[in-house]
Amino acid sequence: MTKKKSYSPEFKAKIVRELVEGDDSVGVVAARHHLNANMISGWRKQLFDNAELIYAQDQEIRKAKEKDEEHQEVVDNLNRIIGQLTVERDYLQRSLGKKLDELGL
């Protein structure tokens, strides 16, 4: 019993890109790569049938990046505030220590 051969998404994309961008027919591309022409036609159909998913995913990725950038801005602002408060606290601790030393406490 032989196992059904599977192809990676990268390989399928490469073959379909070659078919779409080139001037060769499905049969020529299939023969060049020792593949079945019906299989390549199916991959091409699958790409075009699901093309809207690519654009939807691209939009979701863009929104996620924007959200990450906004989040990073908030984190950067909070880190700036923490740094400022740390400097102020250290200054006040030193000042209080000096005053307590002056008072002998």
The first five atom37 places (N, CA, C, CB, O) and aatype in JSON, in Angstrom:
{
  "aatype": [12, 16, 11, 11, 11, 15, 18, 15, 14, 6, 13, 11, 0, 11, 9, 19, 1, 6, 10, 19, 6, 7, 3, 3, 15, 19, 7, 19, 19, 0, 0, 1, 8, 8, 10, 2, 0, 2, 12, 9, 15, 7, 17, 1, 11, 5, 10, 13, 3, 2, 0, 6, 10, 9, 18, 0, 5, 3, 5, 6, 9, 1, 11, 0, 11, 6, 11, 3, 6, 6, 8, 5, 6, 19, 19, 3, 2, 10, 2, 1, 9, 9, 7, 5, 10, 16, 19, 6, 1, 3, 18, 10, 5, 1, 15, 10, 7, 11, 11, 10, 3, 6, 10, 7, 10],
  "atom_mask": [
    [1, 1, 1, 1, 1],
    [1, 1, 1, 1, 1],
    [1, 1, 1, 1, 1],
    [1, 1, 1, 1, 1],
    [1, 1, 1, 1, 1],
    [1, 1, 1, 1, 1],
    [1, 1, 1, 1, 1],
    [1, 1, 1, 1, 1],
    [1, 1, 1, 1, 1],
    [1, 1, 1, 1, 1],
    [1, 1, 1, 1, 1],
    [1, 1, 1, 1, 1],
    [1, 1, 1, 1, 1],
    [1, 1, 1, 1, 1],
    [1, 1, 1, 1, 1],
    [1, 1, 1, 1, 1],
    [1, 1, 1, 1, 1],
    [1, 1, 1, 1, 1],
    [1, 1, 1, 1, 1],
    [1, 1, 1, 1, 1],
    [1, 1, 1, 1, 1],
    [1, 1, 1, 0, 1],
    [1, 1, 1, 1, 1],
    [1, 1, 1, 1, 1],
    [1, 1, 1, 1, 1],
    [1, 1, 1, 1, 1],
    [1, 1, 1, 0, 1],
    [1, 1, 1, 1, 1],
    [1, 1, 1, 1, 1],
    [1, 1, 1, 1, 1],
    [1, 1, 1, 1, 1],
    [1, 1, 1, 1, 1],
    [1, 1, 1, 1, 1],
    [1, 1, 1, 1, 1],
    [1, 1, 1, 1, 1],
    [1, 1, 1, 1, 1],
    [1, 1, 1, 1, 1],
    [1, 1, 1, 1, 1],
    [1, 1, 1, 1, 1],
    [1, 1, 1, 1, 1],
    [1, 1, 1, 1, 1],
    [1, 1, 1, 0, 1],
    [1, 1, 1, 1, 1],
    [1, 1, 1, 1, 1],
    [1, 1, 1, 1, 1],
    [1, 1, 1, 1, 1],
    [1, 1, 1, 1, 1],
    [1, 1, 1, 1, 1],
    [1, 1, 1, 1, 1],
    [1, 1, 1, 1, 1],
    [1, 1, 1, 1, 1],
    [1, 1, 1, 1, 1],
    [1, 1, 1, 1, 1],
    [1, 1, 1, 1, 1],
    [1, 1, 1, 1, 1],
    [1, 1, 1, 1, 1],
    [1, 1, 1, 1, 1],
    [1, 1, 1, 1, 1],
    [1, 1, 1, 1, 1],
    [1, 1, 1, 1, 1],
    [1, 1, 1, 1, 1],
    [1, 1, 1, 1, 1],
    [1, 1, 1, 1, 1],
    [1, 1, 1, 1, 1],
    [1, 1, 1, 1, 1],
    [1, 1, 1, 1, 1],
    [1, 1, 1, 1, 1],
    [1, 1, 1, 1, 1],
    [1, 1, 1, 1, 1],
    [1, 1, 1, 1, 1],
    [1, 1, 1, 1, 1],
    [1, 1, 1, 1, 1],
    [1, 1, 1, 1, 1],
    [1, 1, 1, 1, 1],
    [1, 1, 1, 1, 1],
    [1, 1, 1, 1, 1],
    [1, 1, 1, 1, 1],
    [1, 1, 1, 1, 1],
    [1, 1, 1, 1, 1],
    [1, 1, 1, 1, 1],
    [1, 1, 1, 1, 1],
    [1, 1, 1, 1, 1],
    [1, 1, 1, 0, 1],
    [1, 1, 1, 1, 1],
    [1, 1, 1, 1, 1],
    [1, 1, 1, 1, 1],
    [1, 1, 1, 1, 1],
    [1, 1, 1, 1, 1],
    [1, 1, 1, 1, 1],
    [1, 1, 1, 1, 1],
    [1, 1, 1, 1, 1],
    [1, 1, 1, 1, 1],
    [1, 1, 1, 1, 1],
    [1, 1, 1, 1, 1],
    [1, 1, 1, 1, 1],
    [1, 1, 1, 1, 1],
    [1, 1, 1, 0, 1],
    [1, 1, 1, 1, 1],
    [1, 1, 1, 1, 1],
    [1, 1, 1, 1, 1],
    [1, 1, 1, 1, 1],
    [1, 1, 1, 1, 1],
    [1, 1, 1, 1, 1],
    [1, 1, 1, 0, 1],
    [1, 1, 1, 1, 1]
  ],
  "atom_positions": [
    [[0.84, -1.18, 0.0], [0.0, 0.0, 0.0], [0.89, 1.25, 0.0], [-0.96, 0.0, 1.23], [1.8, 1.36, 0.83]],
    [[0.65, 2.17, -0.9], [1.44, 3.39, -0.98], [0.75, 4.51, -0.23], [1.69, 3.79, -2.44], [-0.48, 4.59, -0.17]],
    [[1.57, 5.36, 0.33], [1.07, 6.49, 1.09], [0.83, 7.67, 0.13], [2.06, 6.89, 2.22], [1.63, 7.91, -0.76]],
    [[-0.27, 8.38, 0.32], [-0.59, 9.54, -0.51], [0.44, 10.64, -0.24], [-2.04, 10.05, -0.23], [0.69, 11.0, 0.91]],
    [[1.02, 11.16, -1.31], [2.03, 12.21, -1.18], [1.35, 13.54, -0.89], [2.9, 12.3, -2.46], [0.35, 13.89, -1.5]],
    [[1.92, 14.27, 0.06], [1.38, 15.6, 0.36], [2.46, 16.64, 0.07], [0.9, 15.7, 1.85], [3.65, 16.36, 0.16]],
    [[2.0, 17.81, -0.28], [2.9, 18.9, -0.65], [2.72, 20.05, 0.33], [2.65, 19.36, -2.11], [1.62, 20.32, 0.8]],
    [[3.81, 20.73, 0.61], [3.75, 21.85, 1.55], [3.02, 23.03, 0.92], [5.18, 22.26, 1.99], [2.97, 23.16, -0.31]],
    [[2.45, 23.88, 1.76], [1.79, 25.09, 1.23], [2.76, 25.96, 0.42], [1.19, 25.91, 2.37], [2.36, 26.58, -0.56]],
    [[4.02, 26.0, 0.84], [5.01, 26.8, 0.12], [5.22, 26.26, -1.3], [6.35, 26.81, 0.88], [5.32, 27.03, -2.26]],
    [[5.29, 24.93, -1.4], [5.48, 24.3, -2.71], [4.27, 24.57, -3.6], [5.72, 22.78, -2.56], [4.42, 24.92, -4.77]],
    [[3.08, 24.41, -3.05], [1.86, 24.65, -3.82], [1.82, 26.1, -4.31], [0.6, 24.34, -2.97], [1.48, 26.37, -5.47]],
    [[2.16, 27.02, -3.43], [2.16, 28.44, -3.81], [3.16, 28.71, -4.92], [2.47, 29.33, -2.58], [2.89, 29.47, -5.85]],
    [[4.33, 28.08, -4.82], [5.36, 28.26, -5.84], [4.86, 27.79, -7.2], [6.64, 27.51, -5.45], [5.06, 28.46, -8.21]],
    [[4.22, 26.62, -7.23], [3.73, 26.06, -8.49], [2.61, 26.93, -9.06], [3.22, 24.62, -8.28], [2.61, 27.23, -10.26]],
    [[1.67, 27.34, -8.23], [0.56, 28.17, -8.71], [1.07, 29.54, -9.16], [-0.52, 28.35, -7.61], [0.59, 30.08, -10.16]],
    [[2.04, 30.09, -8.44], [2.62, 31.38, -8.86], [3.28, 31.24, -10.23], [3.64, 31.89, -7.81], [3.14, 32.11, -11.09]],
    [[4.0, 30.14, -10.41], [4.63, 29.89, -11.7], [3.58, 29.79, -12.8], [5.47, 28.61, -11.64], [3.8, 30.28, -13.91]],
    [[2.47, 29.17, -12.51], [1.4, 29.02, -13.48], [0.74, 30.36, -13.8], [0.36, 28.03, -12.97], [0.51, 30.69, -14.97]],
    [[0.45, 31.13, -12.78], [-0.27, 32.39, -12.96], [0.63, 33.45, -13.61], [-0.8, 32.9, -11.62], [0.18, 34.19, -14.48]],
    [[1.88, 33.53, -13.17], [2.77, 34.58, -13.68], [3.39, 34.23, -15.03], [3.87, 34.83, -12.68], [3.77, 35.13, -15.78]],
    [[3.48, 32.95, -15.34], [4.12, 32.54, -16.58], [3.15, 32.42, -17.74], [0.0, 0.0, 0.0], [1.94, 32.63, -17.6]],
    [[3.71, 32.06, -18.88], [2.9, 31.88, -20.08], [2.62, 30.42, -20.37], [3.61, 32.51, -21.27], [1.95, 30.09, -21.35]],
    [[3.12, 29.53, -19.52], [2.96, 28.1, -19.75], [1.58, 27.63, -19.32], [4.04, 27.32, -19.01], [0.95, 28.21, -18.43]],
    [[1.13, 26.57, -19.98], [-0.17, 25.99, -19.64], [-0.03, 25.11, -18.4], [-0.73, 25.17, -20.83], [1.08, 24.82, -17.94]],
    [[-1.17, 24.68, -17.88], [-1.18, 23.8, -16.71], [-0.41, 22.53, -17.02], [-2.63, 23.47, -16.28], [0.35, 22.04, -16.19]],
    [[-0.61, 21.98, -18.21], [0.05, 20.75, -18.61], [1.56, 20.88, -18.64], [0.0, 0.0, 0.0], [2.28, 19.97, -18.23]],
    [[2.04, 22.01, -19.14], [3.49, 22.23, -19.22], [4.09, 22.35, -17.82], [3.79, 23.51, -20.05], [5.13, 21.75, -17.54]],
    [[3.44, 23.11, -16.95], [3.93, 23.27, -15.57], [3.88, 21.93, -14.85], [3.09, 24.32, -14.81], [4.81, 21.59, -14.11]],
    [[2.82, 21.18, -15.06], [2.69, 19.87, -14.42], [3.8, 18.94, -14.89], [1.31, 19.25, -14.72], [4.41, 18.25, -14.07]],
    [[4.06, 18.9, -16.18], [5.11, 18.03, -16.71], [6.48, 18.44, -16.19], [5.1, 18.06, -18.25], [7.31, 17.59, -15.87]],
    [[6.71, 19.74, -16.1], [8.01, 20.24, -15.63], [8.3, 19.76, -14.2], [8.05, 21.78, -15.68], [9.44, 19.46, -13.86]],
    [[7.25, 19.67, -13.38], [7.44, 19.31, -11.96], [6.99, 17.88, -11.66], [6.67, 20.28, -11.07], [6.95, 17.46, -10.5]],
    [[6.64, 17.12, -12.72], [6.2, 15.73, -12.56], [4.98, 15.64, -11.64], [7.35, 14.86, -12.01], [4.94, 14.82, -10.72]],
    [[4.01, 16.49, -11.91], [2.77, 16.53, -11.13], [1.58, 16.3, -12.05], [2.63, 17.88, -10.39], [1.7, 16.37, -13.27]],
    [[0.45, 16.02, -11.46], [-0.78, 15.84, -12.2], [-1.39, 17.22, -12.49], [-1.78, 14.94, -11.4], [-1.49, 18.06, -11.6]],
    [[-1.8, 17.44, -13.75], [-2.36, 18.73, -14.15], [-3.65, 19.05, -13.39], [-2.62, 18.75, -15.65], [-3.9, 20.21, -13.07]],
    [[-4.46, 18.03, -13.11], [-5.7, 18.27, -12.36], [-5.41, 18.75, -10.95], [-6.56, 17.0, -12.32], [-6.14, 19.56, -10.39]],
    [[-4.33, 18.23, -10.37], [-3.96, 18.64, -9.01], [-3.57, 20.13, -9.0], [-2.8, 17.77, -8.47], [-3.97, 20.89, -8.12]],
    [[-2.78, 20.52, -9.99], [-2.37, 21.94, -10.07], [-3.58, 22.83, -10.34], [-1.31, 22.14, -11.19], [-3.68, 23.91, -9.77]],
    [[-4.48, 22.38, -11.18], [-5.7, 23.16, -11.43], [-6.5, 23.31, -10.15], [-6.57, 22.49, -12.52], [-7.08, 24.37, -9.89]],
    [[-6.54, 22.26, -9.34], [-7.25, 22.32, -8.06], [-6.6, 23.32, -7.11], [0.0, 0.0, 0.0], [-7.28, 24.06, -6.41]],
    [[-5.27, 23.33, -7.1], [-4.56, 24.29, -6.24], [-4.86, 25.72, -6.67], [-3.03, 24.04, -6.27], [-5.08, 26.6, -5.84]],
    [[-4.87, 25.95, -8.0], [-5.16, 27.29, -8.51], [-6.59, 27.7, -8.15], [-4.96, 27.34, -10.04], [-6.83, 28.83, -7.73]],
    [[-7.52, 26.77, -8.32], [-8.92, 27.06, -7.98], [-9.05, 27.36, -6.49], [-9.84, 25.87, -8.35], [-9.76, 28.28, -6.09]],
    [[-8.35, 26.59, -5.68], [-8.37, 26.8, -4.22], [-7.85, 28.19, -3.87], [-7.53, 25.72, -3.51], [-8.41, 28.86, -3.01]],
    [[-6.79, 28.61, -4.54], [-6.24, 29.95, -4.29], [-7.26, 31.03, -4.63], [-4.96, 30.17, -5.12], [-7.5, 31.93, -3.82]],
    [[-7.85, 30.94, -5.8], [-8.79, 31.98, -6.21], [-10.09, 31.94, -5.42], [-9.09, 31.85, -7.69], [-10.71, 32.97, -5.18]],
    [[-10.51, 30.75, -5.02], [-11.73, 30.64, -4.22], [-11.56, 31.21, -2.81], [-12.16, 29.18, -4.12], [-12.53, 31.65, -2.19]],
    [[-10.33, 31.21, -2.33], [-10.07, 31.68, -0.97], [-9.28, 32.98, -0.92], [-9.32, 30.62, -0.2], [-8.72, 33.33, 0.12]],
    [[-9.22, 33.68, -2.02], [-8.43, 34.92, -2.09], [-8.9, 35.95, -1.07], [-8.5, 35.51, -3.49], [-8.08, 36.69, -0.51]],
    [[-10.2, 36.02, -0.81], [-10.71, 37.02, 0.15], [-10.18, 36.77, 1.55], [-12.25, 37.0, 0.17], [-10.05, 37.7, 2.34]],
    [[-9.86, 35.51, 1.86], [-9.3, 35.2, 3.18], [-7.92, 35.82, 3.36], [-9.22, 33.68, 3.38], [-7.54, 36.24, 4.45]],
    [[-7.18, 35.88, 2.27], [-5.84, 36.49, 2.32], [-5.97, 37.96, 2.69], [-5.11, 36.32, 0.97], [-5.23, 38.46, 3.54]],
    [[-6.89, 38.65, 2.05], [-7.06, 40.08, 2.32], [-7.66, 40.32, 3.7], [-7.94, 40.71, 1.26], [-7.32, 41.3, 4.37]],
    [[-8.56, 39.44, 4.12], [-9.15, 39.58, 5.46], [-8.07, 39.36, 6.51], [-10.31, 38.57, 5.66], [-8.01, 40.08, 7.5]],
    [[-7.23, 38.36, 6.29], [-6.15, 38.08, 7.23], [-5.16, 39.25, 7.27], [-5.42, 36.78, 6.85], [-4.67, 39.62, 8.33]],
    [[-4.88, 39.83, 6.11], [-3.98, 40.97, 6.04], [-4.54, 42.13, 6.85], [-3.76, 41.4, 4.58], [-3.8, 42.82, 7.56]],
    [[-5.85, 42.35, 6.76], [-6.5, 43.42, 7.51], [-6.43, 43.14, 9.02], [-7.97, 43.58, 7.07], [-6.19, 44.06, 9.81]],
    [[-6.63, 41.89, 9.41], [-6.54, 41.52, 10.82], [-5.13, 41.71, 11.35], [-6.98, 40.07, 11.04], [-4.95, 42.18, 12.47]],
    [[-4.14, 41.36, 10.55], [-2.75, 41.54, 10.95], [-2.45, 43.02, 11.13], [-1.79, 40.92, 9.91], [-1.79, 43.41, 12.1]],
    [[-2.93, 43.84, 10.21], [-2.71, 45.29, 10.29], [-3.34, 45.86, 11.56], [-3.28, 46.0, 9.04], [-2.74, 46.68, 12.25]],
    [[-4.56, 45.41, 11.87], [-5.24, 45.88, 13.09], [-4.48, 45.44, 14.34], [-6.69, 45.36, 13.14], [-4.35, 46.2, 15.29]],
    [[-3.99, 44.21, 14.33], [-3.23, 43.7, 15.47], [-1.94, 44.49, 15.66], [-2.9, 42.2, 15.29], [-1.55, 44.79, 16.8]],
    [[-1.28, 44.84, 14.57], [-0.05, 45.65, 14.67], [-0.36, 47.04, 15.23], [0.62, 45.77, 13.28], [0.39, 47.55, 16.06]],
    [[-1.46, 47.64, 14.77], [-1.84, 48.95, 15.29], [-2.13, 48.87, 16.78], [-3.07, 49.49, 14.53], [-1.74, 49.76, 17.55]],
    [[-2.82, 47.82, 17.19], [-3.14, 47.63, 18.59], [-1.86, 47.44, 19.41], [-4.09, 46.43, 18.78], [-1.74, 47.98, 20.51]],
    [[-0.92, 46.67, 18.88], [0.36, 46.46, 19.56], [1.13, 47.78, 19.69], [1.21, 45.43, 18.8], [1.74, 48.04, 20.72]],
    [[1.09, 48.61, 18.64], [1.78, 49.91, 18.69], [1.14, 50.8, 19.75], [1.73, 50.6, 17.31], [1.85, 51.47, 20.5]],
    [[-0.18, 50.82, 19.82], [-0.87, 51.61, 20.84], [-0.51, 51.11, 22.24], [-2.41, 51.56, 20.62], [-0.25, 51.89, 23.15]],
    [[-0.49, 49.79, 22.39], [-0.13, 49.19, 23.66], [1.3, 49.57, 24.04], [-0.28, 47.66, 23.61], [1.57, 49.89, 25.2]],
    [[2.2, 49.53, 23.07], [3.59, 49.88, 23.34], [3.72, 51.33, 23.75], [4.47, 49.6, 22.12], [4.54, 51.66, 24.6]],
    [[2.93, 52.22, 23.16], [2.94, 53.63, 23.54], [2.52, 53.79, 25.0], [2.01, 54.45, 22.62], [3.13, 54.56, 25.75]],
    [[1.48, 53.06, 25.4], [1.02, 53.11, 26.79], [2.12, 52.6, 27.72], [-0.28, 52.29, 26.98], [2.39, 53.21, 28.75]],
    [[2.73, 51.48, 27.36], [3.81, 50.91, 28.19], [4.98, 51.89, 28.29], [4.29, 49.55, 27.59], [5.52, 52.09, 29.38]],
    [[5.36, 52.49, 27.18], [6.46, 53.46, 27.19], [6.13, 54.65, 28.09], [6.77, 53.94, 25.77], [6.98, 55.11, 28.85]],
    [[4.89, 55.14, 28.01], [4.47, 56.26, 28.84], [4.51, 55.89, 30.32], [3.07, 56.73, 28.44], [4.97, 56.67, 31.15]],
    [[4.01, 54.68, 30.65], [4.02, 54.23, 32.04], [5.45, 54.05, 32.55], [3.24, 52.91, 32.18], [5.75, 54.37, 33.69]],
    [[6.33, 53.52, 31.69], [7.73, 53.39, 32.09], [8.37, 54.75, 32.35], [8.52, 52.63, 31.03], [9.19, 54.89, 33.26]],
    [[8.0, 55.75, 31.54], [8.52, 57.11, 31.75], [8.04, 57.65, 33.09], [8.08, 58.05, 30.59], [8.8, 58.25, 33.84]],
    [[6.76, 57.43, 33.38], [6.19, 57.9, 34.66], [6.86, 57.19, 35.83], [4.67, 57.68, 34.69], [7.19, 57.82, 36.83]],
    [[7.06, 55.89, 35.71], [7.72, 55.12, 36.78], [9.13, 55.66, 37.01], [7.77, 53.62, 36.44], [9.56, 55.81, 38.15]],
    [[9.84, 55.93, 35.94], [11.19, 56.49, 36.06], [11.18, 57.84, 36.77], [0.0, 0.0, 0.0], [12.01, 58.1, 37.64]],
    [[10.24, 58.69, 36.39], [10.13, 60.01, 37.0], [9.8, 59.88, 38.49], [9.05, 60.84, 36.29], [10.4, 60.56, 39.32]],
    [[8.85, 59.02, 38.83], [8.47, 58.83, 40.23], [9.62, 58.24, 41.05], [7.24, 57.93, 40.33], [9.79, 58.58, 42.22]],
    [[10.4, 57.37, 40.45], [11.55, 56.78, 41.14], [12.57, 57.86, 41.46], [12.2, 55.67, 40.28], [13.11, 57.9, 42.57]],
    [[12.83, 58.75, 40.51], [13.78, 59.84, 40.74], [13.25, 60.75, 41.85], [14.01, 60.65, 39.44], [14.01, 61.16, 42.72]],
    [[11.97, 61.08, 41.81], [11.38, 61.94, 42.84], [11.45, 61.28, 44.21], [9.92, 62.29, 42.48], [11.78, 61.94, 45.2]],
    [[11.14, 59.99, 44.29], [11.19, 59.27, 45.56], [12.6, 59.27, 46.12], [10.69, 57.82, 45.37], [12.8, 59.53, 47.31]],
    [[13.58, 58.99, 45.27], [14.97, 58.98, 45.73], [15.39, 60.36, 46.24], [15.9, 58.54, 44.59], [16.08, 60.46, 47.26]],
    [[14.98, 61.41, 45.54], [15.3, 62.76, 45.96], [14.68, 63.06, 47.32], [14.81, 63.78, 44.91], [15.34, 63.6, 48.21]],
    [[13.4, 62.69, 47.48], [12.72, 62.94, 48.75], [13.33, 62.13, 49.89], [11.22, 62.61, 48.62], [13.43, 62.62, 51.01]],
    [[13.75, 60.9, 49.62], [14.4, 60.09, 50.65], [15.71, 60.73, 51.08], [14.65, 58.67, 50.14], [16.0, 60.79, 52.28]],
    [[16.49, 61.21, 50.12], [17.76, 61.88, 50.47], [17.5, 63.16, 51.26], [18.56, 62.21, 49.2], [18.17, 63.44, 52.26]],
    [[16.5, 63.94, 50.8], [16.18, 65.19, 51.49], [15.7, 64.91, 52.91], [15.11, 65.98, 50.72], [16.11, 65.6, 53.85]],
    [[14.84, 63.91, 53.09], [14.35, 63.56, 54.42], [15.49, 63.07, 55.29], [13.26, 62.49, 54.32], [15.56, 63.41, 56.48]],
    [[16.39, 62.28, 54.72], [17.55, 61.8, 55.49], [18.41, 62.96, 55.97], [0.0, 0.0, 0.0], [18.86, 62.96, 57.11]],
    [[18.63, 63.93, 55.11], [19.44, 65.1, 55.49], [18.75, 65.89, 56.6], [19.67, 66.01, 54.27], [19.4, 66.29, 57.56]],
    [[17.44, 66.11, 56.48], [16.71, 66.86, 57.49], [16.73, 66.13, 58.83], [15.26, 67.11, 57.03], [16.9, 66.74, 59.88]],
    [[16.55, 64.8, 58.78], [16.58, 64.02, 60.02], [17.95, 64.07, 60.66], [16.18, 62.56, 59.74], [18.06, 64.12, 61.89]],
    [[19.01, 64.07, 59.85], [20.37, 64.19, 60.38], [20.58, 65.56, 61.02], [21.41, 63.97, 59.26], [21.21, 65.68, 62.08]],
    [[20.04, 66.6, 60.38], [20.17, 67.95, 60.92], [19.45, 68.07, 62.27], [19.6, 68.98, 59.93], [19.92, 68.76, 63.17]],
    [[18.31, 67.39, 62.38], [17.54, 67.43, 63.64], [18.07, 66.45, 64.67], [16.08, 67.13, 63.37], [17.65, 66.47, 65.83]],
    [[19.01, 65.6, 64.25], [19.58, 64.62, 65.16], [18.69, 63.44, 65.42], [0.0, 0.0, 0.0], [18.81, 62.81, 66.47]],
    [[17.81, 63.12, 64.54], [16.9, 61.98, 64.72], [17.35, 60.79, 63.97], [15.53, 62.33, 64.31], [16.69, 59.75, 64.02]]
  ]
}
